[in-house]
DNA sequence: GTAGCGTCTCTAACACCGTTAGAGGAGGGG
DNA sequence: CCCCTCCTCTAACGGTGTTAGAGACGCTAC
């Protein structure tokens, strides 16, 4: 059976996980497929558009449009969606970089529509809902990107000097590291950090909606 | 006079503005400086570290540590800082990409310390302050990145088909575009969009501070 | 049966990339 | 005068994305 574009994209995703974005070359990909490099150009216009397809593949799970359960709080629903999206990025190597450079495709439309509708249904003005989606999306990609960049840096530098800074010059840092000391290793809870930011944003959305600041 | 590393970084910044990250090659940079390509390796270890220096140069204006004016609200101060940072990224071509892949340098420490101190002074716990900085930073870079990616896409695709979607299938979008119609062109107010997200986050911080200070 | 055609893959090559090896000129200090 | 350090050079290596163009396979039509 002849090669399919889906085969190419699949292999690209696998190879991306294995060697990262830097190591993902068309020649290497072709070798993986047992094919010569120019052959790929029959299936794909361009490396860039190949990466667009890869990005789409990485996010495709997110596009099962799942409306909120009846009676479910819009905030809970939104938090769940955003967290899923974050996880999808973070669990695939260099996914944030690939997705960031991506042209959005038609396929994402129903998902956006779904979120838009839910927020409007919750009482937001359409422009507010739109801005909220954008804001949450930007937070997600920024967080994922920063985490993955840091992760890659660490594996690259490996034995860098410890972060022994001058406690006198940077007292706030000193206080912080004391508090952070009893957490696990480097950037242990990147997801917790992301969720903290997400929580701030959701709280802001609640305020915007005019909800009583609920919990007491 | 012999070439300096600062000369190289300067030229790299200029060239980046001119041809973008894709077009920024060492050979091209060397030509710009009237020098052969391997010469650059005497001044700079690596292309990657060159980009680190470029990133630092791009952000250096942000590191004038300006404490809040006496009586100034911490939120106003924070908003101002974040907006400045966003502008610094957005006004330099591909700056978000360069900065995102960057190793943070020692030089950024005093600025972080300043923000940390201000937030703690306003009543946040150190870990809250830390998470807040991270969250705002991620929002800034995510927003800048997305905007610049979109901008580059537009110049690349130029005459794409209009966004004439099926209003029946996507009613929320239809309502939105109707509202958005009387704004100026494509992504007119990216900064307003960013500030909307920032405002949400600051509102969330306010809520958090209320909880922390006066747990009802 | 064979001519044609679309589908898929190939080899060869182009222009460019980051990077290394190693030679050499220019200037100052002993 | 010699040496040494700064700074720049040419030559080259192995890689990259991408194009040109030839050719093999299978189907369909005459």
mmCIF file of N, CA and C (backbone and C1' of nucleotides) in Angstrom, chain D residues 6-19:
data_model
loop_
_atom_site.group_PDB
_atom_site.id
_atom_site.type_symbol
_atom_site.label_atom_id
_atom_site.label_comp_id
_atom_site.label_asym_id
_atom_site.label_seq_id
_atom_site.Cartn_x
_atom_site.Cartn_y
_atom_site.Cartn_z
ATOM 1 P P DC D 6 44.497 37.981 25.038
ATOM 2 O "O5'" DC D 6 44.205 38.425 23.538
ATOM 3 C "C5'" DC D 6 43.465 39.616 23.358
ATOM 4 C "C4'" DC D 6 43.585 40.125 21.930
ATOM 5 C "C3'" DC D 6 42.277 40.015 21.140
ATOM 6 O "O3'" DC D 6 41.884 41.334 20.758
ATOM 7 C "C1'" DC D 6 44.128 39.293 19.832
ATOM 8 P P DC D 7 40.288 41.506 20.485
ATOM 9 O "O5'" DC D 7 40.176 40.953 18.999
ATOM 10 C "C5'" DC D 7 40.588 41.811 17.952
ATOM 11 C "C4'" DC D 7 40.769 41.025 16.681
ATOM 12 C "C3'" DC D 7 39.492 40.443 16.052
ATOM 13 O "O3'" DC D 7 39.083 41.349 15.031
ATOM 14 C "C1'" DC D 7 41.431 39.065 15.764
ATOM 15 P P DT D 8 37.751 41.127 14.261
ATOM 16 O "O5'" DT D 8 38.188 40.255 12.994
ATOM 17 C "C5'" DT D 8 39.099 40.798 12.051
ATOM 18 C "C4'" DT D 8 39.632 39.713 11.141
ATOM 19 C "C3'" DT D 8 38.587 38.892 10.402
ATOM 20 O "O3'" DT D 8 38.392 39.423 9.099
ATOM 21 C "C1'" DT D 8 40.451 37.584 11.139
ATOM 22 P P DC D 9 37.423 38.691 8.052
ATOM 23 O "O5'" DC D 9 38.349 37.526 7.436
ATOM 24 C "C5'" DC D 9 39.456 37.883 6.631
ATOM 25 C "C4'" DC D 9 40.299 36.664 6.298
ATOM 26 C "C3'" DC D 9 39.578 35.576 5.530
ATOM 27 O "O3'" DC D 9 39.721 35.809 4.141
ATOM 28 C "C1'" DC D 9 40.894 34.649 7.322
ATOM 29 P P DT D 10 38.720 35.147 3.103
ATOM 30 O "O5'" DT D 10 39.346 33.701 2.824
ATOM 31 C "C5'" DT D 10 40.730 33.553 2.536
ATOM 32 C "C4'" DT D 10 41.096 32.073 2.487
ATOM 33 C "C3'" DT D 10 40.194 31.208 1.606
ATOM 34 O "O3'" DT D 10 41.001 30.256 0.930
ATOM 35 C "C1'" DT D 10 40.157 30.383 3.817
ATOM 36 P P DA D 11 40.353 29.323 -0.217
ATOM 37 O "O5'" DA D 11 40.127 27.929 0.542
ATOM 38 C "C5'" DA D 11 41.112 27.454 1.465
ATOM 39 C "C4'" DA D 11 40.676 26.112 2.041
ATOM 40 C "C3'" DA D 11 39.703 25.321 1.183
ATOM 41 O "O3'" DA D 11 40.119 23.962 1.160
ATOM 42 C "C1'" DA D 11 38.759 25.656 3.329
ATOM 43 P P DA D 12 39.364 22.892 0.238
ATOM 44 O "O5'" DA D 12 38.433 22.150 1.302
ATOM 45 C "C5'" DA D 12 39.004 21.742 2.538
ATOM 46 C "C4'" DA D 12 37.912 21.401 3.523
ATOM 47 C "C3'" DA D 12 36.774 20.562 2.932
ATOM 48 O "O3'" DA D 12 36.875 19.242 3.443
ATOM 49 C "C1'" DA D 12 35.991 22.259 4.436
ATOM 50 P P DC D 13 35.905 18.106 2.991
ATOM 51 O "O5'" DC D 13 34.971 17.889 4.270
ATOM 52 C "C5'" DC D 13 35.535 17.872 5.573
ATOM 53 C "C4'" DC D 13 34.412 17.653 6.570
ATOM 54 C "C3'" DC D 13 33.298 16.788 6.008
ATOM 55 O "O3'" DC D 13 32.938 15.778 6.937
ATOM 56 C "C1'" DC D 13 32.420 18.890 6.715
ATOM 57 P P DG D 14 32.202 14.485 6.378
ATOM 58 O "O5'" DG D 14 30.737 14.781 6.931
ATOM 59 C "C5'" DG D 14 30.539 15.048 8.314
ATOM 60 C "C4'" DG D 14 29.205 15.723 8.502
ATOM 61 C "C3'" DG D 14 28.033 14.961 7.843
ATOM 62 O "O3'" DG D 14 27.011 14.855 8.803
ATOM 63 C "C1'" DG D 14 28.012 17.211 7.196
ATOM 64 P P DG D 15 25.756 13.899 8.505
ATOM 65 O "O5'" DG D 15 24.633 14.910 7.996
ATOM 66 C "C5'" DG D 15 23.740 15.404 8.964
ATOM 67 C "C4'" DG D 15 23.384 16.849 8.687
ATOM 68 C "C3'" DG D 15 22.112 17.030 7.887
ATOM 69 O "O3'" DG D 15 20.986 16.874 8.745
ATOM 70 C "C1'" DG D 15 23.781 18.665 7.346
ATOM 71 P P DT D 16 19.618 16.514 8.082
ATOM 72 O "O5'" DT D 16 19.090 17.913 7.553
ATOM 73 C "C5'" DT D 16 18.969 19.016 8.456
ATOM 74 C "C4'" DT D 16 18.633 20.266 7.660
ATOM 75 C "C3'" DT D 16 17.489 20.089 6.686
ATOM 76 O "O3'" DT D 16 16.271 20.261 7.388
ATOM 77 C "C1'" DT D 16 19.291 21.356 5.703
ATOM 78 P P DG D 17 14.925 19.685 6.744
ATOM 79 O "O5'" DG D 17 14.557 20.778 5.646
ATOM 80 C "C5'" DG D 17 14.290 22.109 6.054
ATOM 81 C "C4'" DG D 17 14.024 22.994 4.843
ATOM 82 C "C3'" DG D 17 12.832 22.543 3.998
ATOM 83 O "O3'" DG D 17 12.128 23.697 3.513
ATOM 84 C "C1'" DG D 17 14.806 22.500 2.677
ATOM 85 P P DT D 18 10.744 23.495 2.703
ATOM 86 O "O5'" DT D 18 11.282 23.320 1.213
ATOM 87 C "C5'" DT D 18 12.091 24.362 0.666
ATOM 88 C "C4'" DT D 18 12.560 23.986 -0.717
ATOM 89 C "C3'" DT D 18 11.466 23.379 -1.608
ATOM 90 O "O3'" DT D 18 11.130 24.338 -2.605
ATOM 91 C "C1'" DT D 18 13.583 22.278 -1.849
ATOM 92 P P DT D 19 10.040 23.993 -3.758
ATOM 93 O "O5'" DT D 19 10.952 23.560 -4.990
ATOM 94 C "C5'" DT D 19 11.931 24.459 -5.472
ATOM 95 C "C4'" DT D 19 12.634 23.862 -6.684
ATOM 96 C "C3'" DT D 19 11.692 23.339 -7.769
ATOM 97 O "O3'" DT D 19 12.102 23.895 -9.014
ATOM 98 C "C1'" DT D 19 13.285 21.678 -7.177
#
